[in-house]
Coordinates of C-alpha atoms and ligand atoms in Angstrom, one line a residue:
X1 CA -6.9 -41.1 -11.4
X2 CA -10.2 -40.3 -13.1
X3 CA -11.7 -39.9 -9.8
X4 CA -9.4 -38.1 -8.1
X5 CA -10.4 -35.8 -11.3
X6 CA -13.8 -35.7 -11.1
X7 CA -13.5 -34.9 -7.4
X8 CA -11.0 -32.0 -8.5
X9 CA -14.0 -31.3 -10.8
X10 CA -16.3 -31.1 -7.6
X11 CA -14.3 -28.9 -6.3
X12 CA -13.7 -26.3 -8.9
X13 CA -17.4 -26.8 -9.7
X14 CA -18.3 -25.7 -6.3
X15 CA -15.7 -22.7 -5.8
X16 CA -16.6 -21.0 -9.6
X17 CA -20.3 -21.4 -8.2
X18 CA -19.0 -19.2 -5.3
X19 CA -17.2 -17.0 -6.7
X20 CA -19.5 -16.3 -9.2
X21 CA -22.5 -15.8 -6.6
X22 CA -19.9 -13.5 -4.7
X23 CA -19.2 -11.5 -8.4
X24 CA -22.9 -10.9 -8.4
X25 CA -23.5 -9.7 -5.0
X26 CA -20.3 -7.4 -5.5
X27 CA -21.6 -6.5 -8.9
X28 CA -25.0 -5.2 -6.9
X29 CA -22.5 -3.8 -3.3
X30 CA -19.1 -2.9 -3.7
X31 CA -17.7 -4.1 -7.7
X32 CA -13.9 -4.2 -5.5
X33 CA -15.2 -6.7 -2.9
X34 CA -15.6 -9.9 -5.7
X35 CA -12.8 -12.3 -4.5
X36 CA -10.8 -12.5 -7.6
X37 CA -10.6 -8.9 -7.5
X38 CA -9.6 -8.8 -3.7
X39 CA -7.0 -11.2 -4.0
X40 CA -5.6 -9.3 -7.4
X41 CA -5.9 -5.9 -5.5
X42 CA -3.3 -7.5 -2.7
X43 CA -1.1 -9.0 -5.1
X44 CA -0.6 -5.4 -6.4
X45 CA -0.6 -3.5 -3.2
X46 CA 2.2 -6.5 -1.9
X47 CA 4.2 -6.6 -5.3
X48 CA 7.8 -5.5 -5.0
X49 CA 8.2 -2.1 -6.9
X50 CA 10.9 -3.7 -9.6
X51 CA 8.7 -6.5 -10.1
X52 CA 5.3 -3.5 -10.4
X53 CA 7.4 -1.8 -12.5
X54 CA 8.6 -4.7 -14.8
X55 CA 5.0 -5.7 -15.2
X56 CA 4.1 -2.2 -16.4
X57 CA 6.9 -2.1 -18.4
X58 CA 6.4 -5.7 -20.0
X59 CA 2.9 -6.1 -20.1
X60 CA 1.2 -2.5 -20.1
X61 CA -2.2 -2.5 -19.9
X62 CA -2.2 -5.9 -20.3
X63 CA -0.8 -6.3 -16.9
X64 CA -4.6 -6.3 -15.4
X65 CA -5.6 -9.2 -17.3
X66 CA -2.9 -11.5 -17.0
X67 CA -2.6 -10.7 -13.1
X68 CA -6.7 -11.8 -12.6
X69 CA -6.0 -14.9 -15.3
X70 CA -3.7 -15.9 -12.6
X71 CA -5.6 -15.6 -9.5
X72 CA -8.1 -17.6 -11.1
X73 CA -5.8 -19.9 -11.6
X74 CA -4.3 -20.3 -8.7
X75 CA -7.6 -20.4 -6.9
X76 CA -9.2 -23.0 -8.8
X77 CA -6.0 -25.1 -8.4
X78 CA -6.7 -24.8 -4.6
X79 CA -10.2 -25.7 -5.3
X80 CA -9.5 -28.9 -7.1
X81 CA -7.2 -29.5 -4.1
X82 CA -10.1 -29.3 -1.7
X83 CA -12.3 -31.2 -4.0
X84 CA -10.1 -34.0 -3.7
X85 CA -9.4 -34.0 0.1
X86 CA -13.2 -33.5 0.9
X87 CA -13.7 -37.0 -1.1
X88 CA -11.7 -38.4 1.5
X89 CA -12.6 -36.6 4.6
X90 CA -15.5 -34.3 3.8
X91 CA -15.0 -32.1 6.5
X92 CA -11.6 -31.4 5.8
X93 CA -12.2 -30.2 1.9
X94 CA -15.4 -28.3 3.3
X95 CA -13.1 -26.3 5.8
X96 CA -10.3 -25.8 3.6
X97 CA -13.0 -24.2 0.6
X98 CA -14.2 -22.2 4.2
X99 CA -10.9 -21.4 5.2
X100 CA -10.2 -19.5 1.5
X101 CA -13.1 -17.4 1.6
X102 CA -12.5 -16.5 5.5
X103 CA -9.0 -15.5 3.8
X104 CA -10.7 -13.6 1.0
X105 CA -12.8 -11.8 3.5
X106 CA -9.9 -10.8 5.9
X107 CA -8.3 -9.5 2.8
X108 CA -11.3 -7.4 2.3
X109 CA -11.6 -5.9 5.4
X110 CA -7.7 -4.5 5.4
X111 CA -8.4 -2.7 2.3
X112 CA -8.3 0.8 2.8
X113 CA -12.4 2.4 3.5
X114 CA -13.6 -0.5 3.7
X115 CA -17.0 -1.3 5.0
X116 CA -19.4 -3.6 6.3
X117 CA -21.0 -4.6 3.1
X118 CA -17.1 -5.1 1.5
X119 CA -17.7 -8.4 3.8
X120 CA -21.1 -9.6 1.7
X121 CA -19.2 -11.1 -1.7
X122 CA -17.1 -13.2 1.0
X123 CA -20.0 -14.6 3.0
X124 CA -21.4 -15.3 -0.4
X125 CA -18.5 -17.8 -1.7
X126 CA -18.5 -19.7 1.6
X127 CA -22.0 -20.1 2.1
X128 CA -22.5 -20.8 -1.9
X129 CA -19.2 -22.8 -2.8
X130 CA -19.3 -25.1 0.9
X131 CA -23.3 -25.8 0.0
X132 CA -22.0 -26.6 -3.5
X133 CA -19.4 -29.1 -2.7
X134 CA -21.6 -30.5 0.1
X135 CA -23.8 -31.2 -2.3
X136 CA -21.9 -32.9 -4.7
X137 CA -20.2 -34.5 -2.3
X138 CA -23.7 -36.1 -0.5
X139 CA -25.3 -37.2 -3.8
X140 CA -22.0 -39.0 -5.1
X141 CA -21.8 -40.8 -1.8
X142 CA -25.3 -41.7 -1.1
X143 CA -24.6 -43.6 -4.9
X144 CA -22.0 -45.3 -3.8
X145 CA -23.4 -46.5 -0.3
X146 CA -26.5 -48.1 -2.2
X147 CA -24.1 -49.7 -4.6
X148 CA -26.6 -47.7 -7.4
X149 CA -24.0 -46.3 -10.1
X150 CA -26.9 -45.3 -12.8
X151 CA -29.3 -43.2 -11.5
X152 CA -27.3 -41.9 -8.6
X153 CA -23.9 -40.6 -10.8
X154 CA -26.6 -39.3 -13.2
X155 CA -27.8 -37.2 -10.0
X156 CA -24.4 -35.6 -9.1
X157 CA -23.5 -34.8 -13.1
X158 CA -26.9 -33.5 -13.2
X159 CA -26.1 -31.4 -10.3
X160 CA -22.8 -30.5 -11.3
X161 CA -24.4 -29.4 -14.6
X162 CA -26.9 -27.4 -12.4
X163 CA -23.5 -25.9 -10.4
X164 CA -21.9 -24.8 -14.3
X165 CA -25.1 -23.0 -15.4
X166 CA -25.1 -21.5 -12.1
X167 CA -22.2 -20.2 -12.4
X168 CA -22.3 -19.1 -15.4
X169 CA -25.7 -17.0 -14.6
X170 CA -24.3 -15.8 -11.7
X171 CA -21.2 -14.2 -13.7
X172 CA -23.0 -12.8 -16.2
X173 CA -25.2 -11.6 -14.3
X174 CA -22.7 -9.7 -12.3
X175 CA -20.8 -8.5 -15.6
X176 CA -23.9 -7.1 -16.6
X177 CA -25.2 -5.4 -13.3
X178 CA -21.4 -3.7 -13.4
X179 CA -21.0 -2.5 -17.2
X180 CA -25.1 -1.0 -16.5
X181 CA -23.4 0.7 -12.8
X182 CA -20.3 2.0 -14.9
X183 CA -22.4 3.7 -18.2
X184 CA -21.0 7.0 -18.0
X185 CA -23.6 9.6 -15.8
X186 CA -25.0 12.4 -17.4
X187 CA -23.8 15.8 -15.3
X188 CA -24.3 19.2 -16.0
X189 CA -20.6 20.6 -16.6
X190 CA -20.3 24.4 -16.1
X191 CA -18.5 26.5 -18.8
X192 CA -14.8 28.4 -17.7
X193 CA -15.5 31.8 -16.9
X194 CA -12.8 32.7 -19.7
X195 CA -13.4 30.7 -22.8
X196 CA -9.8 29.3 -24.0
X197 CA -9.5 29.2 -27.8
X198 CA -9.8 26.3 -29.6
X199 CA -6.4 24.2 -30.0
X200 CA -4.3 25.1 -33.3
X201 CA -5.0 22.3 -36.0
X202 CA -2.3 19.5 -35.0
X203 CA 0.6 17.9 -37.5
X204 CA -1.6 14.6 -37.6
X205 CA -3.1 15.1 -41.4
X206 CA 0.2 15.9 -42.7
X207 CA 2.6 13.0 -40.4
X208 CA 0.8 9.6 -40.8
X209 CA 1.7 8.2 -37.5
X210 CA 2.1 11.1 -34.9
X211 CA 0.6 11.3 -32.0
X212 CA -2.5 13.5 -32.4
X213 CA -2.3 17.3 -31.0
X214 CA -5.1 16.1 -28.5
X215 CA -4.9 12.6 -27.4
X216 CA -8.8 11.2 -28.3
X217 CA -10.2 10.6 -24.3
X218 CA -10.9 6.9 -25.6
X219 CA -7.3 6.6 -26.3
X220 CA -5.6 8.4 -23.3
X221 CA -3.0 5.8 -21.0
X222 CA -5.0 4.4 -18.1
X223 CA -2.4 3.5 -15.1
X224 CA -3.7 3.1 -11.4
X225 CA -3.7 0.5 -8.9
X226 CA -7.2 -0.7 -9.1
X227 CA -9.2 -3.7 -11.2
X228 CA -12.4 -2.1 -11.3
X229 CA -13.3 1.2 -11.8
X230 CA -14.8 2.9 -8.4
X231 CA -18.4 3.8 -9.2
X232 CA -18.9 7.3 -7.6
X233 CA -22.3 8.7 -8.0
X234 CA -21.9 12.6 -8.8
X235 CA -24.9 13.5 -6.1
X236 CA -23.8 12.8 -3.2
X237 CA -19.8 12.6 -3.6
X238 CA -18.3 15.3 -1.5
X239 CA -14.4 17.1 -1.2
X240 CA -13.4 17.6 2.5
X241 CA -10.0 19.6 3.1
X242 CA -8.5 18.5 6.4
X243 CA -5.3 18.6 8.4
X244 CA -3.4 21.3 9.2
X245 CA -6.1 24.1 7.7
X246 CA -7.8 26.9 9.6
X247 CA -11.4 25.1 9.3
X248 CA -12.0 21.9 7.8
X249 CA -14.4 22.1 4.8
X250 CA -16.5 19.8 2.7
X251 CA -17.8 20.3 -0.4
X252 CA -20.0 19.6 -2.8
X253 CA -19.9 19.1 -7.1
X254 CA -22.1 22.2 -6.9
X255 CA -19.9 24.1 -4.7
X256 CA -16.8 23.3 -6.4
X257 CA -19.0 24.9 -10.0
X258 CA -19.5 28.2 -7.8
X259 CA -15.7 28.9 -7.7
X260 CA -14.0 30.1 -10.5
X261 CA -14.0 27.8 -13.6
X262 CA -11.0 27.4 -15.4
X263 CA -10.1 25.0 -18.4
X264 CA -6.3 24.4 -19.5
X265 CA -4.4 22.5 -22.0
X266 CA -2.2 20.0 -20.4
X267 CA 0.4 17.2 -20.7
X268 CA -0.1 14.3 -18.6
X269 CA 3.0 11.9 -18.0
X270 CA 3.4 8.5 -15.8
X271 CA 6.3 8.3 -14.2
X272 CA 6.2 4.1 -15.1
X273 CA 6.9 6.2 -18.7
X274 CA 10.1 4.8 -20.4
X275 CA 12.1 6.4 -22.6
X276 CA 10.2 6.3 -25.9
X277 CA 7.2 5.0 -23.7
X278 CA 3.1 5.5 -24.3
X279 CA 2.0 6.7 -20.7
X280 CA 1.8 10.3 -21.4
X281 CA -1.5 12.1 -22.9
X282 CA -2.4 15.6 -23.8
X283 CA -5.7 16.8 -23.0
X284 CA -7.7 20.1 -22.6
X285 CA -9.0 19.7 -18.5
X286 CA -11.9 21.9 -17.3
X287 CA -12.3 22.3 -13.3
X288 CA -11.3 25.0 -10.5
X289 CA -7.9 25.9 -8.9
X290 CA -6.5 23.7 -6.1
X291 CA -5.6 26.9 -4.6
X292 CA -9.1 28.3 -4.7
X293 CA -10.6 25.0 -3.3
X294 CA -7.7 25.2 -0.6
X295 CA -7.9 28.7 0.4
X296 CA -11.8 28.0 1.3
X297 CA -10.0 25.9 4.4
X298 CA -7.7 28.8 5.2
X299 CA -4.3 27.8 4.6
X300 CA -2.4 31.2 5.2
X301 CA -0.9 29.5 8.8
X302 CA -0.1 25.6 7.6
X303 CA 2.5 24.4 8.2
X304 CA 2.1 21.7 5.5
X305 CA 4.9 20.4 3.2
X306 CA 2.8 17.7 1.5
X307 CA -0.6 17.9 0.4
X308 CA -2.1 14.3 0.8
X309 CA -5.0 13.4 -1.8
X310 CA -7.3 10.4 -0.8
X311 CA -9.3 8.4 -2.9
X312 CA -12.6 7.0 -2.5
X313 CA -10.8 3.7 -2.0
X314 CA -8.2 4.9 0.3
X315 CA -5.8 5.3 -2.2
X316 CA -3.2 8.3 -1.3
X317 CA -1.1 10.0 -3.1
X318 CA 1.2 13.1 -1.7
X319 CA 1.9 16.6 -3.2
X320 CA 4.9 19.0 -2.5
X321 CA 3.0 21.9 -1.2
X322 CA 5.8 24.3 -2.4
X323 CA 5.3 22.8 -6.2
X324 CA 1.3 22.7 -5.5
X325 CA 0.6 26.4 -4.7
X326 CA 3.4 28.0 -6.8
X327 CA 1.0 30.2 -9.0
X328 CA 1.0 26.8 -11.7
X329 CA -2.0 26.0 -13.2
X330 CA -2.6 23.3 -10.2
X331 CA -6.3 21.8 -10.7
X332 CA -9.6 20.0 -9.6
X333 CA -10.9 18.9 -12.5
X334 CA -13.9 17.4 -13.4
X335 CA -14.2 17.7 -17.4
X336 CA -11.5 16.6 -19.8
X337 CA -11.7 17.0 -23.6
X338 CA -15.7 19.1 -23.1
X339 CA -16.9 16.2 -21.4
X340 CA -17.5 14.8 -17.6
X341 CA -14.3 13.1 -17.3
X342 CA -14.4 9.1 -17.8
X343 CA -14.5 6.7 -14.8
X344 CA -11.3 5.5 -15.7
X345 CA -9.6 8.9 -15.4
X346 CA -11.5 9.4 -12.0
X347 CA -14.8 10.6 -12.6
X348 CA -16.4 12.7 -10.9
X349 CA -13.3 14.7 -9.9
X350 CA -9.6 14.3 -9.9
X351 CA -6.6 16.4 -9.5
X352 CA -4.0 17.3 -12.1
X353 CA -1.2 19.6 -11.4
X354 CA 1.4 20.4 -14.4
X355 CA 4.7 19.5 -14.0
X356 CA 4.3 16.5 -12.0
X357 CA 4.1 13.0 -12.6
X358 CA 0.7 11.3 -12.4
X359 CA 1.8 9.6 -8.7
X360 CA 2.5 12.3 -7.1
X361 CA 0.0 14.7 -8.2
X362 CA -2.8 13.3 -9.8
X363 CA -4.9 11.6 -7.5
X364 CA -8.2 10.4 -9.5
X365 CA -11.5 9.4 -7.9
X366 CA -10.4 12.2 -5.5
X367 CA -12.7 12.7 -2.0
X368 CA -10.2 14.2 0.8
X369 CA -6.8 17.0 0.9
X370 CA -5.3 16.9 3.9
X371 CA -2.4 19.1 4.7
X372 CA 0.2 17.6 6.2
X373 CA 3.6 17.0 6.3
X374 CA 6.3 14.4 4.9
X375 CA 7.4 13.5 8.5
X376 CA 3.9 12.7 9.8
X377 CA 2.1 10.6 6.8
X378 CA 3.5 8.4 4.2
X379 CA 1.3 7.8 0.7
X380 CA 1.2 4.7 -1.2
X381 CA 3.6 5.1 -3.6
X382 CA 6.5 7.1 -1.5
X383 CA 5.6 3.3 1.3
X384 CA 7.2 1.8 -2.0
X385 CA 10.5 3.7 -2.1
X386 CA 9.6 6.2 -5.2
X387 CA 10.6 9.9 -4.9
X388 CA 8.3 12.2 -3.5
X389 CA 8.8 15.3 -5.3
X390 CA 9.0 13.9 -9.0
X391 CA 9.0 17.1 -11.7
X392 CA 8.8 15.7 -15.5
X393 CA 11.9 15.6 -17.3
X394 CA 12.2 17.1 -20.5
X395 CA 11.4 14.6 -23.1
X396 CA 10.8 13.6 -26.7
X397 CA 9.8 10.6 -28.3
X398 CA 9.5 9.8 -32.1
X399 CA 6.1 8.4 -33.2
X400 CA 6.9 7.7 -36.9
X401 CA 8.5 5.4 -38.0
X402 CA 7.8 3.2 -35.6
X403 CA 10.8 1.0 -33.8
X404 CA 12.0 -2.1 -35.6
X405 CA 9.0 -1.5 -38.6
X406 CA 10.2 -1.7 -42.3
X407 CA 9.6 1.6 -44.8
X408 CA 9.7 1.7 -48.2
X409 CA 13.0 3.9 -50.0
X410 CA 12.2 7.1 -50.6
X411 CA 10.8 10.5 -49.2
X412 CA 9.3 10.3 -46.1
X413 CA 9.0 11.9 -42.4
X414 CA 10.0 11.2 -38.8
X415 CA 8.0 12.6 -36.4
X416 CA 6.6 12.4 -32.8
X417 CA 5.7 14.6 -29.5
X418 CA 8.4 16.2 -27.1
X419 CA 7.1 17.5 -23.5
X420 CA 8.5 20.1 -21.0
X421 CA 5.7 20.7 -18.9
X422 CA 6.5 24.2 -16.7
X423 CA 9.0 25.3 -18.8
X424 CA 7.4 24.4 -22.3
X425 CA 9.2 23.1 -25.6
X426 CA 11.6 25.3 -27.8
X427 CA 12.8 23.1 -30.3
X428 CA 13.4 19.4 -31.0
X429 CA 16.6 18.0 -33.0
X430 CA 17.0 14.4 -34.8
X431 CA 20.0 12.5 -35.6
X432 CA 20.1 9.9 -38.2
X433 CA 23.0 6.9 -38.4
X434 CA 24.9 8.8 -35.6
X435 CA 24.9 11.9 -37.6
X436 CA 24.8 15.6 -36.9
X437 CA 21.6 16.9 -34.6
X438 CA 19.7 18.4 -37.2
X439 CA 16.4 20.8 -36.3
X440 CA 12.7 19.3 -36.6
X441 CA 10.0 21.8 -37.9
X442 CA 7.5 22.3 -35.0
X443 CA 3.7 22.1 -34.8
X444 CA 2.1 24.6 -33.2
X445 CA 2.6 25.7 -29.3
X446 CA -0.5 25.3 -27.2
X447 CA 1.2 26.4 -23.9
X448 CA 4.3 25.7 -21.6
X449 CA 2.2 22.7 -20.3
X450 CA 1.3 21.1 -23.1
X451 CA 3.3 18.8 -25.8
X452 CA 4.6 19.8 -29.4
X453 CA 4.4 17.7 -32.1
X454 CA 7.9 18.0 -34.5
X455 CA 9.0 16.4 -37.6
X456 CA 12.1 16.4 -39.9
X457 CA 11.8 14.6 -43.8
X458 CA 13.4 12.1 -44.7
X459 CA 14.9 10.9 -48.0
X460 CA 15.1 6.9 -46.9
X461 CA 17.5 4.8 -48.5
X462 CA 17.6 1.1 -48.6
X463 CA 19.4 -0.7 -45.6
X464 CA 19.3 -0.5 -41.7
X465 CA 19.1 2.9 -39.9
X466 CA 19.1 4.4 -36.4
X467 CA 17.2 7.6 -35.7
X468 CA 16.9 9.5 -32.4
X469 CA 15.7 13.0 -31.3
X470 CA 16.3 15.2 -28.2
X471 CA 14.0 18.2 -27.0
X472 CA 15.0 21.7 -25.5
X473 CA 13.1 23.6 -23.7
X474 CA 12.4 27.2 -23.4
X475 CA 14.8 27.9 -20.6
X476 CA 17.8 26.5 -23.4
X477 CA 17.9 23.1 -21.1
X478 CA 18.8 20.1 -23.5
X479 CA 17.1 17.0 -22.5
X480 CA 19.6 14.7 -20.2
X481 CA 21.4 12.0 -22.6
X482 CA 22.1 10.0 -19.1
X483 CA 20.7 7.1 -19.3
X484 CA 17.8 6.7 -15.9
X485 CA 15.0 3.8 -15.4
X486 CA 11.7 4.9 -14.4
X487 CA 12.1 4.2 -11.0
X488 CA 12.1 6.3 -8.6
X489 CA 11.6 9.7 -10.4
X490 CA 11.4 8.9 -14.3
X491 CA 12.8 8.1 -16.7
X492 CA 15.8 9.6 -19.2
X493 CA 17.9 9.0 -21.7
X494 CA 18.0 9.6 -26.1
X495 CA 15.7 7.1 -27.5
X496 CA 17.4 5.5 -30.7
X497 CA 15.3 3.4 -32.9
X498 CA 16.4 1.4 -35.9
X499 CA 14.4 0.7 -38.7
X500 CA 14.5 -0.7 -42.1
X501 CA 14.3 0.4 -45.5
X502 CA 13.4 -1.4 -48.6
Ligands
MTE1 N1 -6.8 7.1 -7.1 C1 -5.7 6.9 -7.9 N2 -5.3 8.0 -8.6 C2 -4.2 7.9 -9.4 C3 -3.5 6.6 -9.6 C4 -4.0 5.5 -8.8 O1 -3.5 4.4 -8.8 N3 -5.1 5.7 -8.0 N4 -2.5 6.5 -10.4 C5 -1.7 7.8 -10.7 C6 -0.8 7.6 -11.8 S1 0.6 6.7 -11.4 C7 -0.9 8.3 -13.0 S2 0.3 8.4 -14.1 C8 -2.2 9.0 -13.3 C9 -2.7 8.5 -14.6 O2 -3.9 9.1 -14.9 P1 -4.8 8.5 -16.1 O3 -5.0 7.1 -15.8 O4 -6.0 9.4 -16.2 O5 -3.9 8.7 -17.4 O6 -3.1 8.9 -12.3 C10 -2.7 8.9 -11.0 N5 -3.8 8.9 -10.1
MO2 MO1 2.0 7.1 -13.1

C-alpha cells in the first residue's frame, strides 16, 4: 500500500512538473494554451447550458475557480494512476502520462484561432512530465536491482524533492510572467467630440446599501467564457468588417479615433441575470458608432440579418442587424468610466449596444464584424439553444435591505436600481407584507439607457417581513410579474425578499 503511494506520488510529482513547465511556456506564448486551462476551456465550451447556467447561478464568479480546482484534480488523479502502472510496466505509465498530454494538445488545436505555438505548452508537459517519471522511475529501480535501500531511495526522494521545487519555480514563474503580460497598457484615449455632462450625484450617501449611480470599473460583473484574460497588445490589434459589405475593411486603434468620438451612459445586463441577480453594471462607455465603423464597409446593399462579432479567440457572438443599426446608441468602445477599458471587460475594444443582453451584443476583446445572416452562421451561444434576439426586460431589484439579513426596529429605507434600457425608467413601486404598491422617490435620470436608483422609507417593526418592488417604464409598460428563468432570453418575475426585524 505505501508503495503503491509513493509511486502515485511519482506520478503526480512528474505531471505537476509538466504542467507547471507547460504554465510557464504558456505564460511566455499563448496564457490559454497551459493544460489546465485547455482542459477547463472544453469543459465549458462542452457543458450542457442548464448545467452552465446552474453554475453561474450557484457559484457566480466563483464558478472559474472551482471548475480549474477540479481539473487539477481530476488530472492529478490520472497521474497517480500512471505512476502506479509505470512501477509495474514502465512503458505503459510513460505512454499513458504521453497519451494525456497528446490529448491536451489535440484539445488545443480545436480551439477556435488557434495556432502553431498553442501546441508549445503541450509539447512541454510530455517532454517534461515523461522525463520526470522516467527519472524517478530509473533511480528507484536501479536501488532496488543492487539491493542498496540507503543511498539509492535517498537519490529518488532527493530527486523527487528536486521535481517539487521545480514545479513550484516553474508555476510561479509563469504566474508572474502572466500578472507582468496583463498590467493594464498605457493608451492614449481621445476625448468625445461632444463632452457629456458629468452624471448627477447618485442616492448612494443618503441609502447605505444601494447600488452606486456608477458601478466603480473594479466592481463591474465579469461573465465570459474564458479562464484567462486574452492579452491583446493595442499596436498592432486591428477591426476587419467582412461578409456581406461593399468592401471589406480593416482597421486600426488609430483609425477607429479618427471617426467621430462619442461617450454614453449605459446599463449593461447578462442575460445569466436572475431576478434580483448582480450581473448588470452601469457605466459611462467612450468609443465610436457601430454604424460609423460599418458604413466605412459600405452596407447600403447587405443583405445581413445578423451581425457576427469575433473575438480574438474565436469567440462569436451574433447581433440582429435590425436592433443594431436602429439609430440606438450601438458602440465600439474602447474607454469605460475615462479610462482604457480593463482586460477583463475586453480591452482594447469591445462592443456594447443598449438594449441588449451582453451575449448577444457585447462581444469583448472584439477583432472581426461580419455581416451575415441567421441561416448561414451560427454563434456560440445561439449552438447552445439561447434566443438570438434577447432585448432586456424591464427590471428592478432592491439593494437594501439585503435578502434574509436582520434590521434593527425603527426608521429606515429600502432601496435599489430598476433598468429599462431603450425605453428608460418612469417610476418604481414597493410592496411590503403583501400590501398596496406604494411609489419609491427616484434618483436622478441619466438617460433611457441607463439605471435609476429609487427608494421608499421605512418605519420597521419587529417580526418577519416580505418586501418587493416592480419598475415601469416610460412607455407606461409594468414590469412582467410572470415568473421566467434566465434561459433562453432572461429572466422575469417580482422579486420578494424577506427580512427580519429586531
Ligand atoms: N469575447 C467575449 N465577449 C463577451 C462574452 C464572452 O464570453 N466572450 N460574454 C458576453 C456576456 S454573456 C456578457 S453579459 C457581457 C459581459 O460583459 P462584462 O464582463 O464586461 O460585464 O460580455 C459579453 N461579451
Ligand atoms: Mo451575459
Amino acid at each position: 500500500m505505501l508503495t503503491r503511494l509513493l509511486h502515485a506520488t511519482w506520478g503526480i510529482l512528474a505531471t505537476l512538473a509538466g504542467v507547471a513547465a507547460a504554465h510557464l511556456v504558456a505564460a511566455l506564448t499563448v496564457p490559454a494554451a497551459s493544460p489546465v486551462l485547455v482542459v477547463g476551456s472544453t469543459v465549458i465550451d462542452l457543458t450542457p447550458t442548464p448545467l452552465k447556467t446552474f453554475a453561474i447561478e450557484q457559484f457566480g464568479n466563483a464558478d472559474k475557480p472551482i471548475l480549474i480546482g477540479s481539473v487539477m484534480v481530476g488530472v492529478l488523479v490520472l497521474a497517480g494512476i500512471a505512476g502506479i502502472i509505470a512501477a509495474r510496466r514502465l512503458t505503459a505509465g510513460l505512454l499513458m502520462l504521453l497519451a494525456l498530454t497528446v490529448l491536451v494538445g489535440v484539445l488545443a488545436m480545436l480551439r477556435p484561432a488557434a495556432g502553431p505555438l498553442d501546441l508549445l505548452p503541450a509539447v512541454t508537459a510530455a517532454i517534461v512530465g515523461v522525463a520526470s517519471l522516467w527519472w524517478l522511475h530509473r533511480l528507484e529501480s536501479s536501488g532496488s536491482e543492487d539491493g542498496a535501500t540507503g543511498p539509492t531511495r535517498r537519490g529518488v526522494l532527493i530527486a523527487a524533492g528536486v521535481l517539487a521545487v521545480a514545479a513550484a519555480a516553474f508555476g510561479t514563474a509563469g504566474r508572474f510572467i502572466s500578472s507582468y503580460r496583463l498590467k493594464a497598457t498605457d493608451i492614449d484615449l481621445p476625448t468625445a467630440a461632444k463632452s457629456v455632462k458629468p452624471l448627477p450625484a447618485g442616492l448612494e450617501d443618503k441609502i447605505k446599501g444601494i447600488s452606486s449611480f456608477v458601478t466603480p470599473t473594479k466592481d463591474f460583473y465579469r461573465v465570459d467564457t474564458r479562464l484567462t484574460l486574452p492579452i491583446v497588445d493595442a499596436d498592432s490589434w486591428t477591426l476587419t468588417i467582412d461578409g456581406d459589405v461593399d468592401e471589406e475593411v480593416t482597421l486600426t486603434l488609430a483609425d477607429l479615433y479618427e471617426l467621430e468620438v462619442i461617450e454614453r451612459d449605459i446599463t449593461l445586463t447578462c442575460v445569466s441575470n436572475d431576478v434580483g441577480g448582480p450581473y448588470v453594471g452601469a457605466a459611462r462607455w467612450l468609443g465610436v458608432r457601430l454604424t460609423d465603423v460599418l458604413d466605412l464597409a459600405g452596407i447600403d446593399n447587405t443583405k445581413a440579418d445578423q451581425i457576427v462579432s469575433t473575438d480574438v479567440e474565436g469567440m462569436t457572438i451574433g447581433t440582429p442587424f435590425s436592433v443594431a443599426t436602429d439609430g440606438r446608441d450601438a458602440m465600439i468602445v474602447f474607454g469605460m468610466n475615462g479610462e482604457a477599458l480593463p482586460r477583463e471587460h475586453g480591452f482594447p475594444v469591445r462592443m456594447v449596444v443598449p438594449g441588449l443582453y451582453g451575449f448577444v451584443s457585447a462581444c469583448k476583446w472584439i477583432t472581426k464584424i461580419t455581416l451575415t445572416t441567421y441561416d448561414e452562421q451560427e454563434v456560440y451561444w445561439t449552438e447552445r439553444d439561447w434566443a438570438t434576439d434577447a432585448p432586456i426586460k424591464i427590471s428592478s431589484r432592491i439593494d437594501t435591505p439585503k435578502a434574509l439579513s436582520s434590521t434593527d426596529a425603527g426608521k429606515t429605507f429600502i432601496g435599489g436600481v430598476a433598468w429599462a434600457q431603450g425605453v428608460g425608467i418612469e417610476g418604481v413601486e414597493v410592496s411590503i407584507d403583501g400590501g398596496a404598491w406604494k411609489p419609491a422617490e427616484m434618483g436622478p435620470d441619466a438617460g433611457d439607457d441607463y439605471w435609476r436608483q429609487w427608494f421608499v422609507e421605512w418605519d420597521a417593526k419587529p417580526g418577519q417581513h416580505f418586501l418587493s418592488c416592480r419598475a415601469t417604464n416610460k412607455d407606461g409598460d409594468l414590469q412582467s410579474d410572470v415568473r421566467m428563468k434566465t434561459f433562453p432570453e432572461g429572466s422575469s418575475g417580482i422579486q420578494n425578499i424577506s427580512v427580519t426585524v429586531a
